[in-house]
Amino acid sequence: MTSADFDDHRGRALLDRPEEYYAAVPRHGARVEDHGPLTLFVREGQGLAVLCTSRTGMAGPLQATDVQKVRVRQRELGIPESFEWVAETTPKLRAAVEESVLVVHEHPLMVLDPGTPAAPLEAAF
């Protein structure tokens, strides 16, 4: 799929799936701290890495000051100052993160079109 394909209903549904994952999975091994439009997952014990992401369904404004507040909290906790998000669903977060003087490393969101037949398992090796 191309980024243009995400504009239709099916594409939006595909983008919702990783957002649902990011909102649900870290909760099993982390304490959740809400910081305005951002959510910080703080690992408790062994398990998932610390993660800060935008709130699912966030529609309000997002500023560099929101990012700075979370970075202060991350420093207080002695954890990495890092953020993860899906650019197609939260495009405002990149500007806020960059304005807070963090470097953004971009990784493509890879999605297999549901209409594409999967290769047989033995052929994949």
Short mmCIF file of N, CA and C in Angstrom, two decimals:
data_model
loop_
_atom_site.label_atom_id
_atom_site.label_comp_id
_atom_site.label_asym_id
_atom_site.label_seq_id
_atom_site.Cartn_x
_atom_site.Cartn_y
_atom_site.Cartn_z
N MET A 1 0.84 -1.17 0.00
CA MET A 1 0.00 0.00 0.00
C MET A 1 0.89 1.23 0.00
N THR A 2 0.41 2.27 -0.56
CA THR A 2 1.11 3.55 -0.51
C THR A 2 0.42 4.44 0.50
N SER A 3 1.06 5.55 0.88
CA SER A 3 0.45 6.43 1.87
C SER A 3 -0.88 6.98 1.39
N ALA A 4 -1.06 7.11 0.07
CA ALA A 4 -2.35 7.59 -0.46
C ALA A 4 -3.46 6.60 -0.17
N ASP A 5 -3.14 5.32 -0.07
CA ASP A 5 -4.15 4.30 0.19
C ASP A 5 -4.72 4.39 1.60
N PHE A 6 -4.05 5.10 2.49
CA PHE A 6 -4.54 5.22 3.86
C PHE A 6 -5.67 6.22 3.99
N ASP A 7 -6.02 6.91 2.90
CA ASP A 7 -7.07 7.92 2.95
C ASP A 7 -8.47 7.33 2.91
N ASP A 8 -8.62 6.09 2.48
CA ASP A 8 -9.95 5.51 2.42
C ASP A 8 -10.27 4.81 3.76
N HIS A 9 -11.50 4.33 3.87
CA HIS A 9 -11.96 3.70 5.11
C HIS A 9 -11.11 2.49 5.49
N ARG A 10 -10.81 1.65 4.50
CA ARG A 10 -10.00 0.45 4.76
C ARG A 10 -8.61 0.84 5.25
N GLY A 11 -8.04 1.87 4.64
CA GLY A 11 -6.72 2.35 5.05
C GLY A 11 -6.73 2.90 6.46
N ARG A 12 -7.77 3.64 6.80
CA ARG A 12 -7.90 4.17 8.17
C ARG A 12 -7.99 3.02 9.17
N ALA A 13 -8.71 1.98 8.82
CA ALA A 13 -8.85 0.82 9.71
C ALA A 13 -7.49 0.15 9.93
N LEU A 14 -6.68 0.08 8.87
CA LEU A 14 -5.34 -0.49 9.01
C LEU A 14 -4.47 0.36 9.93
N LEU A 15 -4.60 1.67 9.84
CA LEU A 15 -3.81 2.55 10.70
C LEU A 15 -4.26 2.48 12.16
N ASP A 16 -5.53 2.19 12.37
CA ASP A 16 -6.03 2.09 13.74
C ASP A 16 -5.45 0.89 14.47
N ARG A 17 -5.10 -0.17 13.74
CA ARG A 17 -4.62 -1.39 14.39
C ARG A 17 -3.31 -1.19 15.16
N PRO A 18 -2.26 -0.58 14.57
CA PRO A 18 -1.06 -0.37 15.39
C PRO A 18 -1.30 0.59 16.54
N GLU A 19 -2.16 1.58 16.36
CA GLU A 19 -2.47 2.51 17.45
C GLU A 19 -3.13 1.77 18.61
N GLU A 20 -4.04 0.87 18.30
CA GLU A 20 -4.68 0.07 19.35
C GLU A 20 -3.64 -0.79 20.07
N TYR A 21 -2.72 -1.35 19.32
CA TYR A 21 -1.64 -2.16 19.89
C TYR A 21 -0.79 -1.31 20.84
N TYR A 22 -0.37 -0.13 20.38
CA TYR A 22 0.48 0.74 21.19
C TYR A 22 -0.22 1.19 22.47
N ALA A 23 -1.54 1.28 22.43
CA ALA A 23 -2.29 1.71 23.60
C ALA A 23 -2.56 0.56 24.57
N ALA A 24 -2.60 -0.67 24.07
CA ALA A 24 -3.01 -1.80 24.90
C ALA A 24 -1.84 -2.62 25.45
N VAL A 25 -0.91 -3.02 24.63
CA VAL A 25 0.12 -3.97 25.02
C VAL A 25 1.02 -3.47 26.15
N PRO A 26 1.54 -2.24 26.11
CA PRO A 26 2.42 -1.82 27.20
C PRO A 26 1.75 -1.75 28.56
N ARG A 27 0.44 -1.65 28.60
CA ARG A 27 -0.29 -1.53 29.87
C ARG A 27 -0.12 -2.77 30.75
N HIS A 28 0.20 -3.93 30.16
CA HIS A 28 0.30 -5.17 30.93
C HIS A 28 1.54 -5.21 31.82
N GLY A 29 2.58 -4.47 31.47
CA GLY A 29 3.78 -4.51 32.28
C GLY A 29 4.27 -3.14 32.68
N ALA A 30 3.37 -2.16 32.66
CA ALA A 30 3.80 -0.79 32.93
C ALA A 30 2.75 -0.01 33.69
N ARG A 31 3.23 1.00 34.36
CA ARG A 31 2.35 1.99 34.97
C ARG A 31 2.07 3.05 33.91
N VAL A 32 0.83 3.47 33.79
CA VAL A 32 0.44 4.44 32.77
C VAL A 32 0.37 5.82 33.41
N GLU A 33 1.08 6.76 32.80
CA GLU A 33 1.02 8.15 33.25
C GLU A 33 0.53 9.00 32.09
N ASP A 34 -0.59 9.68 32.29
CA ASP A 34 -1.11 10.57 31.26
C ASP A 34 -0.52 11.96 31.47
N HIS A 35 0.01 12.51 30.40
CA HIS A 35 0.61 13.84 30.41
C HIS A 35 -0.01 14.64 29.27
N GLY A 36 -1.20 15.18 29.53
CA GLY A 36 -1.89 15.93 28.49
C GLY A 36 -2.17 15.03 27.30
N PRO A 37 -1.70 15.43 26.11
CA PRO A 37 -1.97 14.62 24.92
C PRO A 37 -1.04 13.42 24.76
N LEU A 38 -0.13 13.22 25.71
CA LEU A 38 0.83 12.13 25.62
C LEU A 38 0.63 11.12 26.75
N THR A 39 0.97 9.88 26.47
CA THR A 39 0.90 8.81 27.47
C THR A 39 2.29 8.22 27.64
N LEU A 40 2.72 8.15 28.90
CA LEU A 40 4.01 7.56 29.23
C LEU A 40 3.77 6.22 29.91
N PHE A 41 4.33 5.17 29.34
CA PHE A 41 4.26 3.83 29.93
C PHE A 41 5.58 3.60 30.64
N VAL A 42 5.53 3.41 31.96
CA VAL A 42 6.74 3.21 32.77
C VAL A 42 6.79 1.75 33.20
N ARG A 43 7.81 1.06 32.73
CA ARG A 43 7.96 -0.38 33.03
C ARG A 43 8.04 -0.60 34.53
N GLU A 44 7.35 -1.62 34.98
CA GLU A 44 7.43 -2.04 36.37
C GLU A 44 7.95 -3.47 36.39
N GLY A 45 9.17 -3.66 36.83
CA GLY A 45 9.79 -4.97 36.83
C GLY A 45 10.33 -5.31 35.45
N GLN A 46 10.42 -6.60 35.16
CA GLN A 46 10.90 -7.07 33.88
C GLN A 46 9.84 -6.87 32.82
N GLY A 47 10.26 -6.74 31.59
CA GLY A 47 9.27 -6.69 30.53
C GLY A 47 9.54 -5.62 29.49
N LEU A 48 8.47 -5.03 29.02
CA LEU A 48 8.53 -4.09 27.91
C LEU A 48 9.37 -2.86 28.24
N ALA A 49 9.96 -2.31 27.21
CA ALA A 49 10.71 -1.07 27.36
C ALA A 49 9.75 0.07 27.65
N VAL A 50 10.30 1.14 28.16
CA VAL A 50 9.52 2.34 28.43
C VAL A 50 9.11 2.96 27.10
N LEU A 51 7.91 3.50 27.05
CA LEU A 51 7.39 4.04 25.81
C LEU A 51 6.55 5.27 26.10
N CYS A 52 6.72 6.29 25.30
CA CYS A 52 5.82 7.43 25.35
C CYS A 52 5.23 7.60 23.96
N THR A 53 3.93 7.76 23.90
CA THR A 53 3.25 7.89 22.63
C THR A 53 2.10 8.87 22.76
N SER A 54 1.52 9.25 21.64
CA SER A 54 0.35 10.12 21.70
C SER A 54 -0.85 9.32 22.16
N ARG A 55 -1.81 9.99 22.76
CA ARG A 55 -3.02 9.30 23.19
C ARG A 55 -3.82 8.89 21.98
N THR A 56 -4.36 7.72 22.02
CA THR A 56 -5.21 7.24 20.93
C THR A 56 -6.39 8.18 20.77
N GLY A 57 -6.64 8.59 19.53
CA GLY A 57 -7.76 9.47 19.24
C GLY A 57 -7.53 10.92 19.61
N MET A 58 -6.28 11.27 19.92
CA MET A 58 -5.97 12.63 20.31
C MET A 58 -6.35 13.60 19.19
N ALA A 59 -7.14 14.61 19.50
CA ALA A 59 -7.55 15.57 18.48
C ALA A 59 -7.10 16.98 18.83
N GLY A 60 -6.77 17.23 20.06
CA GLY A 60 -6.41 18.57 20.50
C GLY A 60 -5.02 18.99 20.07
N PRO A 61 -4.61 20.17 20.50
CA PRO A 61 -3.30 20.67 20.13
C PRO A 61 -2.18 19.89 20.78
N LEU A 62 -1.04 19.88 20.14
CA LEU A 62 0.15 19.22 20.65
C LEU A 62 1.31 20.17 20.44
N GLN A 63 1.97 20.51 21.52
CA GLN A 63 3.04 21.51 21.47
C GLN A 63 4.35 20.91 21.96
N ALA A 64 5.44 21.60 21.65
CA ALA A 64 6.76 21.18 22.14
C ALA A 64 6.78 21.20 23.67
N THR A 65 6.01 22.08 24.29
CA THR A 65 5.98 22.12 25.75
C THR A 65 5.41 20.81 26.33
N ASP A 66 4.46 20.18 25.60
CA ASP A 66 3.95 18.87 26.04
C ASP A 66 5.06 17.84 26.04
N VAL A 67 5.87 17.86 25.00
CA VAL A 67 7.00 16.94 24.88
C VAL A 67 8.02 17.23 25.98
N GLN A 68 8.31 18.51 26.20
CA GLN A 68 9.29 18.89 27.23
C GLN A 68 8.86 18.40 28.61
N LYS A 69 7.57 18.51 28.93
CA LYS A 69 7.09 18.06 30.24
C LYS A 69 7.32 16.56 30.42
N VAL A 70 7.07 15.79 29.38
CA VAL A 70 7.30 14.35 29.47
C VAL A 70 8.79 14.06 29.59
N ARG A 71 9.61 14.80 28.85
CA ARG A 71 11.07 14.60 28.94
C ARG A 71 11.57 14.87 30.35
N VAL A 72 11.03 15.88 31.01
CA VAL A 72 11.41 16.16 32.41
C VAL A 72 11.04 14.95 33.28
N ARG A 73 9.85 14.40 33.07
CA ARG A 73 9.42 13.24 33.85
C ARG A 73 10.29 12.03 33.55
N GLN A 74 10.67 11.84 32.30
CA GLN A 74 11.55 10.72 31.95
C GLN A 74 12.90 10.87 32.64
N ARG A 75 13.43 12.09 32.69
CA ARG A 75 14.71 12.31 33.39
C ARG A 75 14.56 12.03 34.88
N GLU A 76 13.44 12.46 35.49
CA GLU A 76 13.19 12.19 36.91
C GLU A 76 13.21 10.69 37.20
N LEU A 77 12.67 9.92 36.26
CA LEU A 77 12.59 8.47 36.43
C LEU A 77 13.87 7.75 36.03
N GLY A 78 14.80 8.49 35.41
CA GLY A 78 16.06 7.88 34.95
C GLY A 78 15.86 6.95 33.77
N ILE A 79 14.89 7.27 32.91
CA ILE A 79 14.60 6.43 31.76
C ILE A 79 14.89 7.19 30.47
N PRO A 80 15.06 6.49 29.36
CA PRO A 80 15.39 7.15 28.09
C PRO A 80 14.31 8.16 27.68
N GLU A 81 14.77 9.27 27.13
CA GLU A 81 13.86 10.28 26.59
C GLU A 81 13.54 9.89 25.16
N SER A 82 12.49 9.12 24.99
CA SER A 82 12.13 8.65 23.66
C SER A 82 10.62 8.64 23.49
N PHE A 83 10.20 8.76 22.24
CA PHE A 83 8.80 8.83 21.87
C PHE A 83 8.60 7.96 20.63
N GLU A 84 7.45 7.32 20.54
CA GLU A 84 7.11 6.53 19.36
C GLU A 84 5.69 6.86 18.95
N TRP A 85 5.47 6.92 17.65
CA TRP A 85 4.13 7.19 17.13
C TRP A 85 4.07 6.80 15.67
N VAL A 86 2.84 6.69 15.17
CA VAL A 86 2.61 6.42 13.75
C VAL A 86 2.39 7.78 13.09
N ALA A 87 3.28 8.14 12.18
CA ALA A 87 3.25 9.47 11.57
C ALA A 87 1.94 9.76 10.85
N GLU A 88 1.36 8.73 10.26
CA GLU A 88 0.12 8.93 9.50
C GLU A 88 -1.07 9.25 10.39
N THR A 89 -1.03 8.84 11.66
CA THR A 89 -2.16 9.11 12.55
C THR A 89 -1.91 10.30 13.47
N THR A 90 -0.65 10.65 13.72
CA THR A 90 -0.33 11.77 14.60
C THR A 90 0.78 12.62 13.98
N PRO A 91 0.50 13.25 12.86
CA PRO A 91 1.55 14.02 12.18
C PRO A 91 2.06 15.21 12.98
N LYS A 92 1.26 15.75 13.90
CA LYS A 92 1.66 16.92 14.69
C LYS A 92 2.79 16.60 15.67
N LEU A 93 2.93 15.34 16.03
CA LEU A 93 3.92 14.99 17.04
C LEU A 93 5.35 15.19 16.56
N ARG A 94 5.62 14.97 15.29
CA ARG A 94 6.98 15.13 14.78
C ARG A 94 7.49 16.55 15.01
N ALA A 95 6.72 17.55 14.65
CA ALA A 95 7.15 18.94 14.82
C ALA A 95 7.38 19.27 16.29
N ALA A 96 6.50 18.77 17.17
CA ALA A 96 6.64 19.03 18.60
C ALA A 96 7.91 18.37 19.15
N VAL A 97 8.20 17.15 18.71
CA VAL A 97 9.39 16.45 19.17
C VAL A 97 10.65 17.15 18.66
N GLU A 98 10.66 17.52 17.40
CA GLU A 98 11.82 18.21 16.83
C GLU A 98 12.03 19.58 17.48
N GLU A 99 10.95 20.28 17.77
CA GLU A 99 11.06 21.58 18.41
C GLU A 99 11.61 21.46 19.83
N SER A 100 11.41 20.30 20.45
CA SER A 100 11.95 20.07 21.79
C SER A 100 13.41 19.61 21.74
N VAL A 101 13.99 19.65 20.57
CA VAL A 101 15.41 19.36 20.30
C VAL A 101 15.76 17.88 20.40
N LEU A 102 14.81 17.01 20.10
CA LEU A 102 15.10 15.59 19.95
C LEU A 102 15.23 15.29 18.46
N VAL A 103 16.04 14.32 18.13
CA VAL A 103 16.21 13.89 16.74
C VAL A 103 15.17 12.82 16.44
N VAL A 104 14.50 12.95 15.30
CA VAL A 104 13.50 11.98 14.89
C VAL A 104 14.14 10.99 13.93
N HIS A 105 13.99 9.71 14.23
CA HIS A 105 14.43 8.65 13.34
C HIS A 105 13.18 8.06 12.72
N GLU A 106 13.08 8.18 11.42
CA GLU A 106 11.87 7.75 10.72
C GLU A 106 12.01 6.32 10.23
N HIS A 107 10.99 5.52 10.51
CA HIS A 107 10.94 4.13 10.05
C HIS A 107 9.61 3.92 9.35
N PRO A 108 9.60 3.35 8.17
CA PRO A 108 8.34 3.19 7.44
C PRO A 108 7.40 2.22 8.14
N LEU A 109 6.12 2.54 8.05
CA LEU A 109 5.09 1.64 8.54
C LEU A 109 4.83 0.65 7.43
N MET A 110 5.13 -0.60 7.68
CA MET A 110 4.98 -1.61 6.64
C MET A 110 3.71 -2.40 6.88
N VAL A 111 2.85 -2.41 5.86
CA VAL A 111 1.57 -3.08 5.96
C VAL A 111 1.39 -3.93 4.71
N LEU A 112 1.02 -5.16 4.91
CA LEU A 112 0.71 -6.03 3.79
C LEU A 112 -0.75 -5.83 3.43
N ASP A 113 -1.01 -5.51 2.19
CA ASP A 113 -2.38 -5.32 1.73
C ASP A 113 -3.14 -6.62 1.98
N PRO A 114 -4.29 -6.53 2.68
CA PRO A 114 -5.06 -7.75 2.98
C PRO A 114 -5.46 -8.54 1.74
N GLY A 115 -5.49 -7.91 0.58
CA GLY A 115 -5.85 -8.61 -0.64
C GLY A 115 -4.70 -9.37 -1.28
N THR A 116 -3.49 -9.21 -0.76
CA THR A 116 -2.32 -9.88 -1.30
C THR A 116 -2.23 -11.29 -0.74
N PRO A 117 -2.18 -12.29 -1.60
CA PRO A 117 -2.06 -13.67 -1.07
C PRO A 117 -0.69 -13.88 -0.41
N ALA A 118 -0.70 -14.55 0.69
CA ALA A 118 0.54 -14.83 1.41
C ALA A 118 1.27 -16.00 0.75
N ALA A 119 2.59 -15.95 0.77
CA ALA A 119 3.39 -17.05 0.24
C ALA A 119 3.28 -18.23 1.18
N PRO A 120 3.34 -19.43 0.67
CA PRO A 120 3.36 -20.60 1.57
C PRO A 120 4.53 -20.50 2.54
N LEU A 121 4.34 -20.94 3.76
CA LEU A 121 5.35 -20.81 4.81
C LEU A 121 6.69 -21.40 4.40
N GLU A 122 6.71 -22.57 3.80
CA GLU A 122 7.99 -23.20 3.43
C GLU A 122 8.72 -22.39 2.35
N ALA A 123 8.00 -21.64 1.53
CA ALA A 123 8.63 -20.84 0.49
C ALA A 123 9.29 -19.58 1.04
N ALA A 124 8.92 -19.19 2.26
CA ALA A 124 9.48 -17.99 2.85
C ALA A 124 10.91 -18.22 3.32
N PHE A 125 11.34 -19.47 3.46
CA PHE A 125 12.68 -19.76 3.96
C PHE A 125 13.52 -20.19 2.85
#
